[in-house]
Amino acid sequence: MIYFDNAATSYPKSDAVIAAVSEHIVRSGGNPGRSGHRLASAAAEAVFDAREAVGGMMNITGPQNVIFTSGATAALNLALLGTARYGDHIICTNLEHNSVLRPLYFLRRNRSVGVSYVDALCPDDELIARITRAITRRTRMIVTLHASNVCPRVLPISRIGEVAHRHGLIYVVDAAQSAGVFPIDTLRDGADIVCIPSHKGIGGIQGAGVAAFADGFDFARLNGVTYGGNGVNTVYGEMGNTPPESYEAGTLPVPAIVSMTAGIADIGNMGLTAVAAHENMLRMRLCNGLNRLGARIYGEGLGRGGTIMFNADGIGGSDLADRLASVDICVRAGMHCAPLAHDALQTGGDAVRVSFSHANTADEVDEFISALSEILKKQ
Amino acid sequence: MESRIIVIGTNTTAIKARRILSSDGIAARTVRVSRSSEGCRYGVEVYSRDLDRALMVLHLGGVEYSGVI
């Protein structure tokens, strides 16, 4: 099997991640923050370790600023719905995933929030100019992805963060595709809130996400979006504003959280620079092969991310993905939950996406090109 | 040996408090405190002889507590 669908979820998981999850389930599988016995305490300590690991990855010193959710989508819902007020204006880009677009749509429909969608298919200098021009006196927030899930575009989040802070705006970064690949530093990048999943570049298992808040974030500005039991102050109806528990209702996905600690350690051992360089090499090798086959690549020269979308003449993207699946090559076709990006890249709404991880090899890329060539010959 | 519980509040802050105390050489363990009319809270249990120093270390570490039992 060749697995080129890492933008959906990373595969395979490392031995260290598998061992960490198994060890936790067997030896410390209590419910953290609910009881005082050994298993609950062990689980709570493991969750705290994960908060420190995630915070350490983003230059956040307060573990309480790392809030766990069920995934990056839930983290973005917390970040966006938890901070936007009635009548605000928010700026995003035309590359955003539906995990950003749909909460913004909700805010437009239900809180009269205005949204500006800035075209990010341009050089960085122009992008910064476009974002700056979009700012109005009602603007409260800028939310952008870091790395696109459909093309190699990687946005200049440090520069966007500088614009946001110069204008007193909150900056939310959707780092679903960049965490574990490109460095994210909340202080250097001016990111107030960074949202990541457990199961993509971090290399953990599915089931958790993080909304990470920069040191000094004023949690009085954040309303929770999930209400329920959290193990403290039970008699009160209000969830409060004390992180993280006020924003973590319900049982935490502890196995997935534990997997993040192991995954982050793996990434630390490899080094982010090496991971990004490897994925960049694979992407360039793939593009060379696709160009030889006459494939239509979308956004090829846009950046250094490890994701490429393409189509071939005479066969639709979904059909091509099915043919590749029949020879045990895993890719994703369709719109990839990024409708505006597909519009902007003019894909016709159905393209094949190849997304790499550090576990993929150059030989796999060559094998992919060979298999694709055979499929296209039969067309 | 006698011990006292410094009531912290949330589980996360109690663990943070325990680790701060441990790094300062003060033996501590995280405990759940059920004796609250407001519901469960968490705290750190320390030996009575270490209480004063523990409170100072927590204060210097920026950890607030709501009481000692």
GROMACS .gro file of N, CA and C in nm, chain A residues 289-345:
model
  171
  289GLY      N    1   0.709   1.423  -1.197
  289GLY     CA    2   0.646   1.307  -1.259
  289GLY      C    3   0.510   1.341  -1.319
  290LEU      N    4   0.431   1.420  -1.248
  290LEU     CA    5   0.299   1.458  -1.300
  290LEU      C    6   0.313   1.541  -1.427
  291ASN      N    7   0.411   1.628  -1.429
  291ASN     CA    8   0.431   1.711  -1.548
  291ASN      C    9   0.472   1.625  -1.668
  292ARG      N   10   0.552   1.523  -1.642
  292ARG     CA   11   0.591   1.432  -1.753
  292ARG      C   12   0.469   1.361  -1.809
  293LEU      N   13   0.370   1.334  -1.724
  293LEU     CA   14   0.249   1.265  -1.768
  293LEU      C   15   0.145   1.362  -1.827
  294GLY      N   16   0.176   1.489  -1.824
  294GLY     CA   17   0.083   1.587  -1.878
  294GLY      C   18  -0.036   1.615  -1.787
  295ALA      N   19  -0.021   1.587  -1.659
  295ALA     CA   20  -0.130   1.614  -1.564
  295ALA      C   21  -0.142   1.764  -1.541
  296ARG      N   22  -0.259   1.804  -1.496
  296ARG     CA   23  -0.286   1.945  -1.467
  296ARG      C   24  -0.271   1.964  -1.317
  297ILE      N   25  -0.166   2.034  -1.276
  297ILE     CA   26  -0.138   2.053  -1.133
  297ILE      C   27  -0.191   2.190  -1.092
  298TYR      N   28  -0.259   2.194  -0.978
  298TYR     CA   29  -0.319   2.319  -0.930
  298TYR      C   30  -0.232   2.384  -0.823
  299GLY      N   31  -0.185   2.503  -0.853
  299GLY     CA   32  -0.107   2.577  -0.755
  299GLY      C   33   0.033   2.524  -0.733
  300GLU      N   34   0.094   2.468  -0.838
  300GLU     CA   35   0.223   2.400  -0.821
  300GLU      C   36   0.330   2.488  -0.758
  301GLY      N   37   0.344   2.608  -0.804
  301GLY     CA   38   0.454   2.693  -0.757
  301GLY      C   39   0.419   2.784  -0.641
  302LEU      N   40   0.307   2.754  -0.573
  302LEU     CA   41   0.255   2.847  -0.473
  302LEU      C   42   0.333   2.845  -0.343
  303GLY      N   43   0.405   2.737  -0.316
  303GLY     CA   44   0.472   2.734  -0.187
  303GLY      C   45   0.543   2.603  -0.163
  304ARG      N   46   0.575   2.578  -0.034
  304ARG     CA   47   0.660   2.464   0.002
  304ARG      C   48   0.588   2.360   0.084
  305GLY      N   49   0.455   2.363   0.082
  305GLY     CA   50   0.379   2.264   0.158
  305GLY      C   51   0.383   2.128   0.091
  306GLY      N   52   0.350   2.024   0.167
  306GLY     CA   53   0.359   1.888   0.115
  306GLY      C   54   0.229   1.835   0.058
  307THR      N   55   0.150   1.919  -0.003
  307THR     CA   56   0.020   1.879  -0.058
  307THR      C   57   0.007   1.927  -0.202
  308ILE      N   58  -0.037   1.836  -0.289
  308ILE     CA   59  -0.054   1.871  -0.431
  308ILE      C   60  -0.188   1.818  -0.480
  309MET      N   61  -0.257   1.897  -0.560
  309MET     CA   62  -0.381   1.855  -0.624
  309MET      C   63  -0.361   1.854  -0.774
  310PHE      N   64  -0.420   1.755  -0.840
  310PHE     CA   65  -0.405   1.750  -0.985
  310PHE      C   66  -0.524   1.681  -1.047
  311ASN      N   67  -0.533   1.693  -1.178
  311ASN     CA   68  -0.628   1.618  -1.257
  311ASN      C   69  -0.560   1.573  -1.386
  312ALA      N   70  -0.620   1.474  -1.449
  312ALA     CA   71  -0.567   1.427  -1.578
  312ALA      C   72  -0.681   1.434  -1.680
  313ASP      N   73  -0.643   1.457  -1.804
  313ASP     CA   74  -0.745   1.465  -1.909
  313ASP      C   75  -0.813   1.330  -1.929
  314GLY      N   76  -0.942   1.338  -1.953
  314GLY     CA   77  -1.013   1.216  -1.989
  314GLY      C   78  -1.067   1.135  -1.873
  315ILE      N   79  -1.041   1.179  -1.752
  315ILE     CA   80  -1.092   1.103  -1.637
  315ILE      C   81  -1.115   1.200  -1.522
  316GLY      N   82  -1.227   1.185  -1.456
  316GLY     CA   83  -1.256   1.273  -1.342
  316GLY      C   84  -1.169   1.240  -1.222
  317GLY      N   85  -1.155   1.338  -1.132
  317GLY     CA   86  -1.071   1.319  -1.016
  317GLY      C   87  -1.115   1.204  -0.930
  318SER      N   88  -1.247   1.195  -0.901
  318SER     CA   89  -1.295   1.086  -0.816
  318SER      C   90  -1.275   0.950  -0.880
  319ASP      N   91  -1.298   0.943  -1.011
  319ASP     CA   92  -1.275   0.817  -1.082
  319ASP      C   93  -1.129   0.778  -1.075
  320LEU      N   94  -1.043   0.874  -1.093
  320LEU     CA   95  -0.900   0.847  -1.087
  320LEU      C   96  -0.858   0.800  -0.948
  321ALA      N   97  -0.914   0.863  -0.847
  321ALA     CA   98  -0.882   0.821  -0.710
  321ALA      C   99  -0.930   0.678  -0.685
  322ASP      N  100  -1.046   0.642  -0.742
  322ASP     CA  101  -1.096   0.505  -0.728
  322ASP      C  102  -1.001   0.406  -0.795
  323ARG      N  103  -0.952   0.444  -0.914
  323ARG     CA  104  -0.860   0.354  -0.985
  323ARG      C  105  -0.730   0.336  -0.903
  324LEU      N  106  -0.685   0.445  -0.846
  324LEU     CA  107  -0.564   0.436  -0.763
  324LEU      C  108  -0.591   0.351  -0.639
  325ALA      N  109  -0.707   0.363  -0.580
  325ALA     CA  110  -0.741   0.282  -0.464
  325ALA      C  111  -0.744   0.133  -0.500
  326SER      N  112  -0.784   0.104  -0.624
  326SER     CA  113  -0.792  -0.037  -0.665
  326SER      C  114  -0.654  -0.101  -0.673
  327VAL      N  115  -0.548  -0.018  -0.683
  327VAL     CA  116  -0.411  -0.072  -0.679
  327VAL      C  117  -0.345  -0.034  -0.547
  328ASP      N  118  -0.430  -0.010  -0.447
  328ASP     CA  119  -0.385   0.012  -0.309
  328ASP      C  120  -0.300   0.139  -0.293
  329ILE      N  121  -0.339   0.242  -0.366
  329ILE     CA  122  -0.277   0.373  -0.348
  329ILE      C  123  -0.384   0.466  -0.291
  330CYS      N  124  -0.354   0.522  -0.175
  330CYS     CA  125  -0.455   0.599  -0.099
  330CYS      C  126  -0.436   0.748  -0.120
  331VAL      N  127  -0.535   0.808  -0.185
  331VAL     CA  128  -0.537   0.954  -0.203
  331VAL      C  129  -0.681   0.998  -0.175
  332ARG      N  130  -0.706   1.127  -0.184
  332ARG     CA  131  -0.842   1.175  -0.167
  332ARG      C  132  -0.881   1.262  -0.286
  333ALA      N  133  -1.003   1.246  -0.332
  333ALA     CA  134  -1.054   1.329  -0.441
  333ALA      C  135  -1.176   1.407  -0.395
  334GLY      N  136  -1.219   1.498  -0.476
  334GLY     CA  137  -1.337   1.577  -0.443
  334GLY      C  138  -1.300   1.721  -0.415
  335MET      N  139  -1.369   1.781  -0.319
  335MET     CA  140  -1.346   1.922  -0.287
  335MET      C  141  -1.271   1.941  -0.155
  336HIS      N  142  -1.242   1.833  -0.087
  336HIS     CA  143  -1.155   1.839   0.030
  336HIS      C  144  -1.200   1.940   0.135
  337CYS      N  145  -1.332   1.961   0.143
  337CYS     CA  146  -1.388   2.054   0.243
  337CYS      C  147  -1.332   2.195   0.230
  338ALA      N  148  -1.285   2.230   0.109
  338ALA     CA  149  -1.230   2.364   0.086
  338ALA      C  150  -1.290   2.419  -0.043
  339PRO      N  151  -1.419   2.452  -0.041
  339PRO     CA  152  -1.488   2.491  -0.164
  339PRO      C  153  -1.433   2.618  -0.229
  340LEU      N  154  -1.398   2.717  -0.146
  340LEU     CA  155  -1.347   2.842  -0.203
  340LEU      C  156  -1.210   2.822  -0.267
  341ALA      N  157  -1.130   2.735  -0.207
  341ALA     CA  158  -0.998   2.707  -0.264
  341ALA      C  159  -1.011   2.640  -0.400
  342HIS      N  160  -1.106   2.547  -0.409
  342HIS     CA  161  -1.126   2.480  -0.538
  342HIS      C  162  -1.174   2.578  -0.644
  343ASP      N  163  -1.261   2.672  -0.603
  343ASP     CA  164  -1.305   2.776  -0.696
  343ASP      C  165  -1.185   2.858  -0.743
  344ALA      N  166  -1.105   2.901  -0.646
  344ALA     CA  167  -0.993   2.989  -0.678
  344ALA      C  168  -0.890   2.918  -0.765
  345LEU      N  169  -0.871   2.789  -0.743
  345LEU     CA  170  -0.772   2.713  -0.820
  345LEU      C  171  -0.832   2.656  -0.948
   0.00000   0.00000   0.00000
